[in-house]
mmCIF file of C-alpha atoms in Angstrom:
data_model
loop_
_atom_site.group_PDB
_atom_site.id
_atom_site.type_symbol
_atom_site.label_atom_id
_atom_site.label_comp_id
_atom_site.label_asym_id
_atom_site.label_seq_id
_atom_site.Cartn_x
_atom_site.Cartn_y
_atom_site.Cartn_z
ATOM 1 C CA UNK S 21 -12.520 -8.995 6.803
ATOM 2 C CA UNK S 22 -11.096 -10.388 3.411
ATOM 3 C CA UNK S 23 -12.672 -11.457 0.843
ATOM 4 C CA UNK S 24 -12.175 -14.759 -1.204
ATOM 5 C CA UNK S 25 -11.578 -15.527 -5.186
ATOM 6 C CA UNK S 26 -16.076 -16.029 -4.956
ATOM 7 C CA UNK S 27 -16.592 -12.843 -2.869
ATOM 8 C CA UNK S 28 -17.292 -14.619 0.095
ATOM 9 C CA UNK S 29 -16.005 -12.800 3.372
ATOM 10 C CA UNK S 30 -13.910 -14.337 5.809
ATOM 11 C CA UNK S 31 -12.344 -12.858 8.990
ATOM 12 C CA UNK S 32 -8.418 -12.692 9.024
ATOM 13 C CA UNK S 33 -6.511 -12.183 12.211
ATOM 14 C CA UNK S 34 -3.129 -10.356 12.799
ATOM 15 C CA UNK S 35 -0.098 -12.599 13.249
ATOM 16 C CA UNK S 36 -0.277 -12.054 16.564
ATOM 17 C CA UNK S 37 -2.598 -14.573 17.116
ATOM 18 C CA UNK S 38 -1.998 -17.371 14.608
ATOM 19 C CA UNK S 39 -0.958 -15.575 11.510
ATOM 20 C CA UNK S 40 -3.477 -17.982 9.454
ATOM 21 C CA UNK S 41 -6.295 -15.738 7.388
ATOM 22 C CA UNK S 42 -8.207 -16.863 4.622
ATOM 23 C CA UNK S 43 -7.705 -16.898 0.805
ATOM 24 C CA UNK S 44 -6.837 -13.117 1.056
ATOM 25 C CA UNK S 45 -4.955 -11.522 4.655
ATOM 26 C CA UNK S 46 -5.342 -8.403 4.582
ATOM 27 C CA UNK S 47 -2.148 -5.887 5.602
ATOM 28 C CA UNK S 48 -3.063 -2.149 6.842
ATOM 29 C CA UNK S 49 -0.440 0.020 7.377
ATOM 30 C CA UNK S 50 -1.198 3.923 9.276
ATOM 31 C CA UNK S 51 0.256 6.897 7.864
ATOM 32 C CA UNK S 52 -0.702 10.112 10.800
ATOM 33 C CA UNK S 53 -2.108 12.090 8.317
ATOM 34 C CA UNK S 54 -1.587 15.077 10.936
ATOM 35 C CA UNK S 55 2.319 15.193 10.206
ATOM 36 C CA UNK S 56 2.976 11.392 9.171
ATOM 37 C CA UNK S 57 3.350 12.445 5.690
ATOM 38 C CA UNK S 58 5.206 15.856 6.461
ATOM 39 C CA UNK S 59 3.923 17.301 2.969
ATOM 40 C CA UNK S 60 3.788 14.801 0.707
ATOM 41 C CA UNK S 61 0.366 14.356 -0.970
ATOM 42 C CA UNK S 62 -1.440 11.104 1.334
ATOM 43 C CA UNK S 63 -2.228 9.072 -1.984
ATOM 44 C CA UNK S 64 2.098 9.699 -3.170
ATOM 45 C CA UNK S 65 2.904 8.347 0.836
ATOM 46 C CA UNK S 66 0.071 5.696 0.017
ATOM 47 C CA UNK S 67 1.526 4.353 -3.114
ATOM 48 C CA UNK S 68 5.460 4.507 -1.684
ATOM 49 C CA UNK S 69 4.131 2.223 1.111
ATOM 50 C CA UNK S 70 2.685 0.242 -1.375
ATOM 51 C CA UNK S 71 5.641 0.494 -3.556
ATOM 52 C CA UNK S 72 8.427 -0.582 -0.704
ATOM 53 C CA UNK S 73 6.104 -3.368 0.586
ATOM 54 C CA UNK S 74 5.918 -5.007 -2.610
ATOM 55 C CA UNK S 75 10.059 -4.471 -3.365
ATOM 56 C CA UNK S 76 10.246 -6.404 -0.015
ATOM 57 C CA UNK S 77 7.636 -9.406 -0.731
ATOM 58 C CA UNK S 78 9.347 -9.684 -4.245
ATOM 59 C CA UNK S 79 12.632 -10.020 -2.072
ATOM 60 C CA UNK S 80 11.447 -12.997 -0.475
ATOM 61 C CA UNK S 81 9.248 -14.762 -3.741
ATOM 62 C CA UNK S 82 5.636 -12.680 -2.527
ATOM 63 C CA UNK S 83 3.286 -11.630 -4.951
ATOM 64 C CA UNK S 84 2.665 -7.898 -5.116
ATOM 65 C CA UNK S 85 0.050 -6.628 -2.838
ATOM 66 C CA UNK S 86 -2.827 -4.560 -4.358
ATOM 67 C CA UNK S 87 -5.076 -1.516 -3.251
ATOM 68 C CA UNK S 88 -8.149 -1.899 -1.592
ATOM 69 C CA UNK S 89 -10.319 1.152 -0.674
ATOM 70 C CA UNK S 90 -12.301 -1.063 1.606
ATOM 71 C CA UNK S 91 -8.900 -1.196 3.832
ATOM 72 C CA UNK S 92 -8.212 2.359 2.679
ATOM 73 C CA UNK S 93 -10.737 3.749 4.500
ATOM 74 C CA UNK S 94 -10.187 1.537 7.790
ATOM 75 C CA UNK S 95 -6.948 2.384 7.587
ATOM 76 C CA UNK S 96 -7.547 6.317 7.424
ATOM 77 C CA UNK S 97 -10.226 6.027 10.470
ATOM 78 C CA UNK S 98 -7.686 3.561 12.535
ATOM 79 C CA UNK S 99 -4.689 6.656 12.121
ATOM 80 C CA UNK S 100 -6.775 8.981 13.230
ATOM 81 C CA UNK S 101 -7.652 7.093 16.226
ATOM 82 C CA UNK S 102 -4.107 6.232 16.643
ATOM 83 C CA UNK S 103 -3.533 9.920 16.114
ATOM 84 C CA UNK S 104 -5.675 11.069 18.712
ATOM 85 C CA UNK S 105 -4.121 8.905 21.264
ATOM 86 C CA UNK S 106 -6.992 6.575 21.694
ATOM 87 C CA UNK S 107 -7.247 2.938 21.029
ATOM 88 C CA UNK S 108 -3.894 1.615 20.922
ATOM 89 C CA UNK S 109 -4.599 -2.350 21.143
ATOM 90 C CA UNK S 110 -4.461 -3.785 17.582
ATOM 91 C CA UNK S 111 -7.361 -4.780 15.768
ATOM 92 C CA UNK S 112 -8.728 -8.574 15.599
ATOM 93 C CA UNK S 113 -11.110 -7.721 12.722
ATOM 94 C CA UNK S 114 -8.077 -7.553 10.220
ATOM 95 C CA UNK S 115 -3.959 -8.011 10.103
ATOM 96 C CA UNK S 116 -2.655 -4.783 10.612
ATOM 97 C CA UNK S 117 1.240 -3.086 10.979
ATOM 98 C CA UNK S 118 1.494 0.362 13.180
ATOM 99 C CA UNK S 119 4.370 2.353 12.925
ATOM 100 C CA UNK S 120 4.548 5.314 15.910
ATOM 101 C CA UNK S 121 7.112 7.412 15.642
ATOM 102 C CA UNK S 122 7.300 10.376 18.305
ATOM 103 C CA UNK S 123 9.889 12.994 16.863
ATOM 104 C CA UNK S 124 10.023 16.429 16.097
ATOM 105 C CA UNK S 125 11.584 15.787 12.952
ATOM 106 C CA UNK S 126 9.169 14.555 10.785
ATOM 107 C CA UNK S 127 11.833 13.914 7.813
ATOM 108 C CA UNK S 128 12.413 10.355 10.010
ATOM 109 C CA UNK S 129 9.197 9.510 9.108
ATOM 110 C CA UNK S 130 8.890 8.395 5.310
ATOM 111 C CA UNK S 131 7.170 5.592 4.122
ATOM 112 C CA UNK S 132 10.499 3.973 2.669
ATOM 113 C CA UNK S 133 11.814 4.089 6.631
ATOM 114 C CA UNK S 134 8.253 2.570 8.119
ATOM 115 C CA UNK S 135 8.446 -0.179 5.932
ATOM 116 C CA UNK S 136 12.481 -1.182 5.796
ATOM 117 C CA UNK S 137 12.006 -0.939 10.084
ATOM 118 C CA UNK S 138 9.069 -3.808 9.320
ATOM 119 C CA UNK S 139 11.706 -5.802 7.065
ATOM 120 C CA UNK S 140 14.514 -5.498 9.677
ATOM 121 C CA UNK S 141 12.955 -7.394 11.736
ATOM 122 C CA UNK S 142 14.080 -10.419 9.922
ATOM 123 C CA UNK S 143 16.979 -10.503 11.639
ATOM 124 C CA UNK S 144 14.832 -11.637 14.790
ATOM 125 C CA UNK S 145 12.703 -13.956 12.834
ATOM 126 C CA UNK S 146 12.522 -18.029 14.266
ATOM 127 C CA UNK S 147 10.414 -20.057 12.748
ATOM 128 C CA UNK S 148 9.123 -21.751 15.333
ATOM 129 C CA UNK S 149 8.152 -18.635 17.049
ATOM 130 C CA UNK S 150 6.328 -16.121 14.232
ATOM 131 C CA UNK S 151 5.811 -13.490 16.995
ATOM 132 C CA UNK S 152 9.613 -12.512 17.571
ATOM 133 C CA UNK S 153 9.365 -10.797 14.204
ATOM 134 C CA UNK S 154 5.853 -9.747 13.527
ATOM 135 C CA UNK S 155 5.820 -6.903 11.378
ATOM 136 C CA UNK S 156 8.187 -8.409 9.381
ATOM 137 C CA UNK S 157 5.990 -11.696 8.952
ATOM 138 C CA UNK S 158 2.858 -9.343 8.270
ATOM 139 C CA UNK S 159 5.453 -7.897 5.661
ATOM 140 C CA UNK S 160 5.994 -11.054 3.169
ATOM 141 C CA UNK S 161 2.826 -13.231 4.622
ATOM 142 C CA UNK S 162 2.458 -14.961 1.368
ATOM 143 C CA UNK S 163 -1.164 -15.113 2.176
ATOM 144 C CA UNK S 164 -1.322 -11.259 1.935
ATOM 145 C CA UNK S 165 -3.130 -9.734 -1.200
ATOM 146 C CA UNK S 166 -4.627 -6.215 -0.379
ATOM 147 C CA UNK S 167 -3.468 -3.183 1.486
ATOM 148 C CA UNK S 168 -5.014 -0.582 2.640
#
């Protein structure tokens, strides 16, 4: 759910499906909280992934995304799910980007990596078909003001 300049809450869907939200998409990105993060504090991973999406909207004339604990905390309760090998179908109650790594090295998973995989997918971006690059899309959706 997203909520408009009035407050008013709309439902915004993943790209997948149109890629049209309301006056605020909303972007969630999972961090595995287990060994996602491999040491580094959840709110420092938090505000890199924060950080590198907004380096790569800027790249391509976005606004900066900003926090929201709402999506915070569906984020957090979506990685553990995704964590705990349940539930892997994507969510139609907001836009959402999952990263799954499975390594033994959890150095290959840093939030500067999740996100520049996301923008790389701009090399298979077509216009006229959205889905061949989705994260990226989800990425720089100009639409897109919160993360979580």
């Amino acid at each position: 759910t997203s909520r408009d300049n009035e407050g008013a809450d709309h439902d915004s869907y993943p790209l997948r499906n149109n890629g049209r939200g309301s006056h605020e998409a909303n972007s969630q990105n999972y961090a595995a909280e287990t060994n996602g993060t491999h040491g580094i504090p959840i709110d420092e991973f938090e505000q890199i992934i924060l950080d590198q999406h907004n380096k790569y909207r800027r790249q391509m004339c976005a606004n900066d995304l900003e926090e929201d604990d709402d999506l915070h905390e569906k984020a957090h309760k979506r990685a553990h799910t995704l964590a705990n090998g349940q539930d892997i179908q994507l969510s139609d109650d907001f836009s959402e980007n999952v990263y799954i790594l499975d390594t033994a090295d959890p150095s290959k998973i840093t939030g500067e990596i999740i996100v520049k995989a996301w923008y790389d997918e701009y090399h298979q971006y077509n216009v006229k078909n959205e889905s061949s690059a989705i994260h990226f899309s989800q990425l720089v959706w100009k639409n897109c003001k919160k993360l979580g």
